[in-house]
Coordinates of C-alpha atoms in Angstrom, one line a residue:
M23 CA -18.9 25.6 24.9
D24 CA -18.8 29.0 25.3
T25 CA -16.1 27.3 28.3
L26 CA -14.2 25.3 26.3
L27 CA -14.1 28.0 23.9
Q28 CA -12.9 29.9 27.2
D29 CA -9.9 27.4 26.9
L30 CA -8.7 26.9 24.5
R31 CA -7.8 31.0 23.9
Y32 CA -5.8 30.5 26.9
A33 CA -4.2 28.0 25.7
L34 CA -3.8 29.7 23.2
R35 CA -1.9 33.3 24.7
T36 CA -0.2 30.4 27.4
L37 CA 1.4 28.8 24.5
R38 CA 3.0 32.3 23.1
R39 CA 4.1 34.0 26.4
T40 CA 6.9 30.8 25.8
P41 CA 7.7 30.4 22.2
G42 CA 11.2 28.3 23.0
F43 CA 9.3 25.7 25.2
S44 CA 6.2 25.2 22.4
A45 CA 8.7 25.4 19.3
V46 CA 10.6 22.0 21.2
A47 CA 7.0 20.8 21.9
V48 CA 6.0 20.9 18.9
L49 CA 8.3 19.3 16.5
T50 CA 9.7 16.3 18.9
L51 CA 5.5 15.8 18.4
A52 CA 5.5 16.3 14.7
L53 CA 8.8 13.8 14.2
G54 CA 7.1 11.0 16.3
I55 CA 3.6 11.6 14.8
G56 CA 5.3 12.0 11.5
A57 CA 7.2 8.9 11.4
G58 CA 4.7 6.9 12.8
T59 CA 2.1 9.1 10.2
A60 CA 4.4 8.4 7.1
I61 CA 5.1 4.4 7.8
F62 CA 1.0 4.2 8.3
T63 CA 1.0 5.4 4.9
V64 CA 3.2 2.5 3.4
V65 CA 1.0 0.2 5.5
N66 CA -2.1 1.3 4.5
A67 CA -0.8 1.5 0.4
V68 CA 0.3 -2.4 0.5
L69 CA -1.3 -4.1 3.0
L70 CA -4.6 -2.2 4.0
R71 CA -6.1 -0.7 0.7
P72 CA -7.4 -3.7 -1.2
L73 CA -6.2 -4.1 -4.8
P74 CA -6.6 -2.6 -7.7
Y75 CA -8.8 -5.8 -9.3
A76 CA -12.4 -6.5 -9.4
E77 CA -12.9 -9.1 -6.2
P78 CA -9.6 -9.0 -5.4
D79 CA -9.8 -11.2 -2.8
R80 CA -11.3 -14.4 -5.5
L81 CA -8.2 -14.5 -7.1
L82 CA -5.5 -16.7 -6.6
V83 CA -1.9 -17.4 -7.8
L84 CA -1.0 -20.7 -8.3
W85 CA 2.7 -22.2 -8.4
E86 CA 4.6 -25.3 -9.4
A87 CA 5.6 -26.9 -6.1
T88 CA 8.6 -29.0 -5.3
K89 CA 10.6 -29.6 -2.3
G90 CA 11.8 -26.3 -1.5
D91 CA 10.9 -24.3 -4.2
V92 CA 7.0 -23.7 -3.6
H93 CA 6.7 -20.5 -5.7
N94 CA 8.0 -21.9 -8.8
V95 CA 6.8 -21.1 -12.9
A96 CA 4.6 -23.4 -14.6
S97 CA 5.1 -25.2 -18.1
P98 CA 2.8 -24.6 -21.1
A99 CA 1.7 -27.8 -20.7
N100 CA 1.1 -28.0 -17.6
F101 CA -1.0 -24.5 -17.7
T102 CA -3.2 -26.5 -20.7
A103 CA -4.2 -29.5 -17.9
W104 CA -5.1 -27.5 -15.4
R105 CA -7.3 -24.9 -17.4
A106 CA -8.8 -28.4 -18.5
Q107 CA -9.8 -29.9 -15.4
A108 CA -9.9 -27.1 -13.3
R109 CA -13.3 -26.8 -11.5
S110 CA -12.8 -24.3 -8.7
F111 CA -11.2 -21.4 -11.4
G112 CA -13.8 -20.0 -13.8
E113 CA -11.3 -19.1 -15.6
L114 CA -6.8 -19.4 -15.2
A115 CA -4.9 -16.8 -17.1
A116 CA -1.0 -17.5 -17.6
T117 CA 1.8 -14.5 -18.3
Y118 CA 5.4 -14.4 -18.9
Q119 CA 8.1 -11.4 -19.2
M120 CA 10.7 -10.6 -21.5
K121 CA 11.8 -7.5 -23.3
A122 CA 11.8 -6.2 -27.0
D123 CA 12.5 -3.2 -28.7
L124 CA 10.0 -0.5 -29.3
T125 CA 9.4 1.5 -32.1
G126 CA 7.2 4.7 -33.4
G127 CA 6.4 7.2 -31.3
G128 CA 9.7 8.1 -30.6
E129 CA 13.5 7.4 -30.2
P130 CA 13.5 3.4 -30.4
E131 CA 14.2 1.5 -26.7
E132 CA 14.4 -1.6 -25.1
V133 CA 10.9 -2.1 -23.2
R134 CA 9.5 -4.8 -21.0
T135 CA 7.0 -6.7 -22.8
G136 CA 4.2 -8.7 -20.9
A137 CA 3.0 -11.4 -23.2
A138 CA -0.3 -12.8 -21.2
T139 CA -3.5 -15.4 -22.4
D140 CA -6.3 -13.1 -24.1
N141 CA -8.5 -14.0 -20.5
F142 CA -5.2 -11.7 -18.5
F143 CA -7.2 -9.4 -17.5
R144 CA -10.4 -9.6 -18.1
V145 CA -9.9 -13.3 -14.9
L146 CA -8.1 -10.1 -13.0
G147 CA -11.3 -7.8 -13.7
V148 CA -9.0 -4.8 -14.9
K149 CA -10.6 -1.8 -17.4
A150 CA -8.2 0.0 -19.6
Q151 CA -7.8 3.9 -18.8
V152 CA -8.0 4.5 -21.8
G153 CA -9.2 2.9 -25.4
R154 CA -9.5 -0.9 -24.5
V155 CA -7.5 -4.0 -23.1
F156 CA -7.5 -7.2 -25.5
G157 CA -9.9 -10.4 -25.0
P158 CA -10.7 -13.5 -25.9
G159 CA -10.7 -14.6 -29.7
E160 CA -7.0 -12.2 -29.7
D161 CA -4.5 -14.5 -28.7
A162 CA -2.4 -14.4 -32.0
S163 CA -3.7 -10.6 -32.8
P164 CA -1.5 -8.1 -33.5
V165 CA -2.8 -5.6 -30.3
V166 CA -1.1 -3.8 -27.2
V167 CA -2.2 -2.1 -24.3
L168 CA 0.2 0.6 -22.5
S169 CA 0.8 1.1 -19.3
H170 CA 0.3 4.7 -18.1
G171 CA 4.3 5.3 -16.9
L172 CA 5.1 3.9 -21.1
W173 CA 1.9 6.4 -22.6
M174 CA 3.2 9.3 -20.1
R175 CA 7.0 9.0 -20.8
R176 CA 6.5 8.2 -25.1
F177 CA 3.1 9.3 -26.3
G178 CA 2.5 12.1 -23.7
G179 CA -0.7 11.0 -22.7
D180 CA -1.9 11.6 -25.5
A181 CA -5.7 9.8 -25.8
G182 CA -5.0 9.6 -29.6
V183 CA -2.5 7.0 -29.5
V184 CA -5.3 4.4 -29.1
G185 CA -5.7 2.8 -33.5
R186 CA -1.6 4.1 -33.4
T187 CA 0.8 1.7 -35.2
V188 CA 3.2 1.1 -33.3
R189 CA 6.4 -1.8 -33.9
L190 CA 7.7 -4.6 -31.0
N191 CA 10.9 -6.2 -32.3
G192 CA 9.8 -4.7 -36.4
Q193 CA 6.3 -6.7 -35.8
A194 CA 3.4 -3.7 -36.8
Q195 CA 0.9 -3.5 -33.7
T196 CA -1.8 -1.7 -32.8
V197 CA -2.0 0.2 -29.6
V198 CA -6.2 -0.6 -28.7
G199 CA -5.7 0.5 -25.0
V200 CA -3.6 2.6 -22.1
L201 CA -3.8 0.6 -18.5
P202 CA -4.8 2.5 -14.9
A203 CA -2.1 4.4 -12.9
D204 CA -2.3 1.9 -10.2
F205 CA -2.1 -1.2 -12.4
S206 CA 0.0 -3.4 -11.4
Y207 CA 0.7 -7.4 -11.3
L208 CA 2.9 -8.7 -9.0
D209 CA 7.0 -8.1 -9.9
A210 CA 5.7 -8.0 -13.6
R211 CA 6.9 -4.2 -14.0
A212 CA 5.3 -4.2 -18.4
D213 CA 5.6 -1.8 -20.1
V214 CA 3.7 -3.1 -23.4
W215 CA 0.9 -5.9 -22.8
A216 CA 0.4 -8.4 -25.5
P217 CA -2.3 -11.0 -26.1
T218 CA 0.2 -14.5 -27.1
E219 CA -0.8 -18.0 -27.5
F220 CA 1.3 -20.2 -25.6
P221 CA 2.6 -23.6 -27.0
A222 CA 0.6 -26.1 -25.2
Q223 CA 3.1 -29.3 -25.6
A224 CA 6.5 -27.3 -24.4
R225 CA 7.3 -28.0 -20.7
G226 CA 9.1 -25.2 -20.0
R227 CA 8.5 -23.7 -17.0
Y228 CA 8.2 -20.0 -17.5
L229 CA 4.1 -19.3 -17.4
T230 CA 2.8 -17.8 -13.7
V231 CA -0.7 -18.5 -13.5
V232 CA -3.6 -16.5 -12.0
G233 CA -6.8 -17.8 -11.7
R234 CA -10.2 -16.2 -10.6
L235 CA -12.8 -18.1 -8.0
A236 CA -16.5 -20.3 -9.5
P237 CA -19.1 -19.0 -8.3
G238 CA -19.5 -20.5 -4.7
A239 CA -16.2 -21.4 -4.8
T240 CA -14.0 -21.4 -1.5
P241 CA -9.9 -20.6 -1.4
A242 CA -9.3 -24.2 0.7
G243 CA -11.5 -26.0 -2.2
A244 CA -9.2 -24.3 -4.9
R245 CA -5.9 -25.8 -3.1
A246 CA -7.9 -29.0 -2.4
E247 CA -8.2 -29.9 -5.9
M248 CA -6.0 -28.6 -7.4
A249 CA -3.8 -30.9 -5.0
A250 CA -5.4 -33.8 -6.7
V251 CA -4.6 -32.0 -10.3
G252 CA -1.2 -31.8 -9.5
R253 CA -1.3 -35.5 -8.4
R254 CA -3.0 -36.4 -11.7
T255 CA -0.2 -34.4 -14.2
A256 CA 2.5 -36.1 -12.1
A257 CA 1.0 -39.8 -12.6
E258 CA 0.4 -38.5 -16.2
S259 CA 3.6 -37.6 -17.1
P260 CA 6.4 -38.9 -14.5
E261 CA 9.4 -38.0 -16.8
H262 CA 8.7 -34.4 -16.6
N263 CA 6.2 -33.9 -13.4
A264 CA 7.6 -36.3 -10.9
G265 CA 7.8 -34.3 -7.6
W266 CA 6.3 -31.5 -8.5
G267 CA 2.8 -30.7 -7.2
I268 CA 0.4 -27.0 -7.5
N269 CA 0.9 -24.0 -4.7
A270 CA -2.1 -22.0 -4.8
V271 CA -1.6 -18.8 -2.8
S272 CA -3.9 -16.0 -2.2
L273 CA -3.1 -13.1 -4.6
H274 CA -2.8 -10.2 -2.2
E275 CA -0.2 -12.6 0.2
E276 CA 1.5 -13.5 -2.9
A277 CA 1.8 -9.6 -3.6
T278 CA 2.5 -8.6 0.1
G279 CA 4.2 -11.8 1.3
E280 CA 7.5 -10.7 1.6
V281 CA 7.1 -6.9 2.8
R282 CA 4.3 -7.9 5.6
P283 CA 7.0 -8.7 8.0
A284 CA 9.5 -6.0 7.5
L285 CA 6.5 -3.1 7.9
L286 CA 4.9 -4.4 10.7
L287 CA 8.7 -4.4 12.3
M288 CA 8.9 -0.9 10.8
G289 CA 5.8 -0.2 12.5
G290 CA 6.2 -1.4 16.2
G291 CA 9.9 0.4 16.2
V292 CA 8.0 3.7 14.7
A293 CA 5.5 3.3 17.7
F294 CA 7.8 3.0 20.6
L295 CA 9.2 6.0 18.9
L296 CA 6.4 7.9 19.3
L297 CA 6.0 6.7 23.0
I298 CA 10.3 7.7 23.2
A299 CA 8.7 11.9 21.7
C300 CA 5.3 11.6 24.3
A301 CA 7.6 10.9 27.1
N302 CA 9.6 13.5 26.4
V303 CA 7.0 16.0 26.2
A304 CA 6.0 14.8 30.0
N305 CA 8.6 15.6 31.2
L306 CA 8.6 18.5 29.8
L307 CA 5.4 19.4 30.6
L308 CA 6.0 18.5 34.4
G309 CA 9.1 20.9 35.0
R310 CA 7.0 23.4 33.1
S311 CA 4.6 22.8 35.6
A312 CA 6.6 23.3 39.1
G313 CA 6.8 26.7 37.3
R314 CA 2.8 27.6 37.3
R315 CA 2.1 26.2 41.2
R316 CA 1.3 29.5 42.4
E317 CA -1.2 30.4 39.1
M318 CA -2.5 27.4 40.5
A319 CA -2.9 27.9 43.5
V320 CA -4.6 31.3 42.7
R321 CA -7.7 29.7 40.2
F322 CA -8.1 27.2 43.0
S323 CA -8.8 30.3 45.4
L324 CA -11.1 32.5 43.4
G325 CA -13.0 28.7 42.8
A326 CA -11.6 27.0 40.8
T327 CA -12.0 22.9 40.0
R328 CA -9.5 20.5 40.2
G329 CA -12.2 18.8 36.9
R330 CA -11.6 22.5 35.6
V331 CA -7.8 22.6 35.8
V332 CA -7.5 19.5 34.5
R333 CA -9.5 19.7 31.6
Q334 CA -7.8 23.0 30.5
M335 CA -3.7 21.7 30.7
L336 CA -5.7 18.5 28.8
V337 CA -6.7 21.5 26.3
E338 CA -3.3 22.9 26.4
S339 CA -1.7 19.1 25.2
L340 CA -4.4 18.1 22.9
L341 CA -3.5 21.9 21.4
M342 CA 0.5 20.7 20.7
A343 CA -0.6 18.0 19.9
G344 CA -2.4 19.3 17.5
T345 CA -0.3 21.3 16.3
G346 CA 2.8 18.5 16.0
G347 CA 0.4 16.4 14.2
A348 CA -0.3 19.1 11.2
V349 CA 3.1 19.1 11.1
G350 CA 4.0 15.9 11.5
L351 CA 1.2 15.1 8.4
L352 CA 3.0 18.0 6.2
L353 CA 5.6 15.5 7.1
A354 CA 4.9 12.0 6.1
W355 CA 3.3 13.6 2.8
W356 CA 6.8 15.0 1.6
G357 CA 7.9 11.7 3.3
T358 CA 6.2 9.9 1.5
G359 CA 6.6 11.4 -2.3
M360 CA 10.6 11.2 -1.8
L361 CA 10.6 7.8 -1.0
A362 CA 7.8 6.7 -4.1
R363 CA 10.7 9.0 -5.6
L364 CA 13.7 7.6 -4.9
L365 CA 12.7 3.9 -4.0
P366 CA 12.7 1.4 -7.4
D367 CA 9.6 -0.2 -7.6
A368 CA 11.0 -4.1 -7.3
V369 CA 11.6 -2.7 -3.0
L370 CA 7.9 -2.8 -2.5
P371 CA 5.2 -3.4 -4.0
R372 CA 2.0 -1.0 -5.3
L373 CA 4.8 1.8 -4.3
A374 CA 2.2 4.1 -7.4
E375 CA -0.2 3.6 -5.1
V376 CA 2.0 5.2 -2.0
R377 CA -0.3 8.6 -0.9
V378 CA -1.8 10.3 2.0
D379 CA -5.4 9.9 2.0
A380 CA -8.7 10.9 4.2
R381 CA -7.7 7.4 5.9
V382 CA -4.1 8.3 6.6
A383 CA -5.0 12.1 7.3
G384 CA -8.0 10.5 10.1
F385 CA -4.7 8.5 11.4
A386 CA -2.7 10.6 11.9
V387 CA -5.8 12.6 14.1
A388 CA -6.2 10.0 15.6
C389 CA -1.9 9.4 16.8
S390 CA -2.2 13.5 17.6
L391 CA -5.9 13.1 19.8
A392 CA -4.3 9.9 21.7
T393 CA -0.4 11.2 22.1
G394 CA -2.0 14.4 23.1
V395 CA -4.5 12.8 25.8
L396 CA -1.1 10.4 27.0
F397 CA 1.5 12.6 27.4
G398 CA -1.0 15.0 29.0
I399 CA -2.7 12.8 31.6
A400 CA 0.2 13.0 34.1
P401 CA 1.1 16.7 34.1
A402 CA -1.7 18.1 34.3
L403 CA -2.9 15.9 37.6
A404 CA 0.4 17.0 39.1
A405 CA -0.1 20.9 38.2
S406 CA -4.1 19.8 40.0
A407 CA -2.8 18.6 42.9
V408 CA -0.8 22.0 44.7
R409 CA -1.1 22.8 48.4
L410 CA -2.5 26.4 48.2
A411 CA -0.4 26.9 51.0
D412 CA 3.2 26.1 50.1
A413 CA 2.4 27.8 46.8
L414 CA 1.0 31.4 48.1

């Protein structure tokens, strides 16, 4: 430990003696590590972090499927048939979006309203941050649940909003709760959620259907069962369902499927950028090692081993990489914050969840250590291969 501290103190003195070189190397690494960390922050929030529901891996979205379109919304009549026949699902819920005029608690405004079956939040396993969500038996009740964004914007985050009366399209509704800030459901950006009762025989297609697997059921079994249900409904009402089937997709895949290739491609591009940064810094270190040949020769003459010299050089590289990583983490924090403010919600799913957390910080640390070794090992070996007679 004492030897390591000695190496660290010497590395600090060496970097202080060449402030210009140190600044260029650190900034080069900071840009590469910062870009990589920023992309990983988005990947972590969108692809790696579990959806904010109870047991999200047991949630599937059900679409009506026809040739050329396997992600089509469902009709209330078919939703009713699915709910009656499906045994692989404990419950099915449906929702659709519409616009409504909101009055009460401020100036009138047009809001996006999510109309859902009364079991919608129970299927997802979502609880309110303030108050409660609506539940079974309230499909025709005049109650609403507010999104966190509308609650903060219109009511200033006042917990006393629960129990207040607002009006949607002139109809009085009682606020019963506020959803968590990280709640999202596919592309539904609703400000207000209200329970509703769908006409069971309506044939128009406008519902998004989600289901939670029953205990012991598997996604593969549910897909097979729903394929059979789709064939039955097509046979029973061919005038409406001929050529239509059912496509069951995991909710996580549905929420991230379109952006996954783009994010992975961006990640590969940033990894290549980081390799370029490492190569540039390695070239700088190799150039500087030529000017330190005499220093290395003196150290060898005084009894230093090649392993000790290599370790000393690696400590310098890791110190630069650690400093570059710290600056890069700050750049990533600033960049992701700006990204969340500038990008519309529709461009990137789960945008509100993009933030620097412990996993992102761990990635930045690991990236710094890896780059420190990657760009430092070749210059360290080159510097330790000095010939004493020539150098002195």
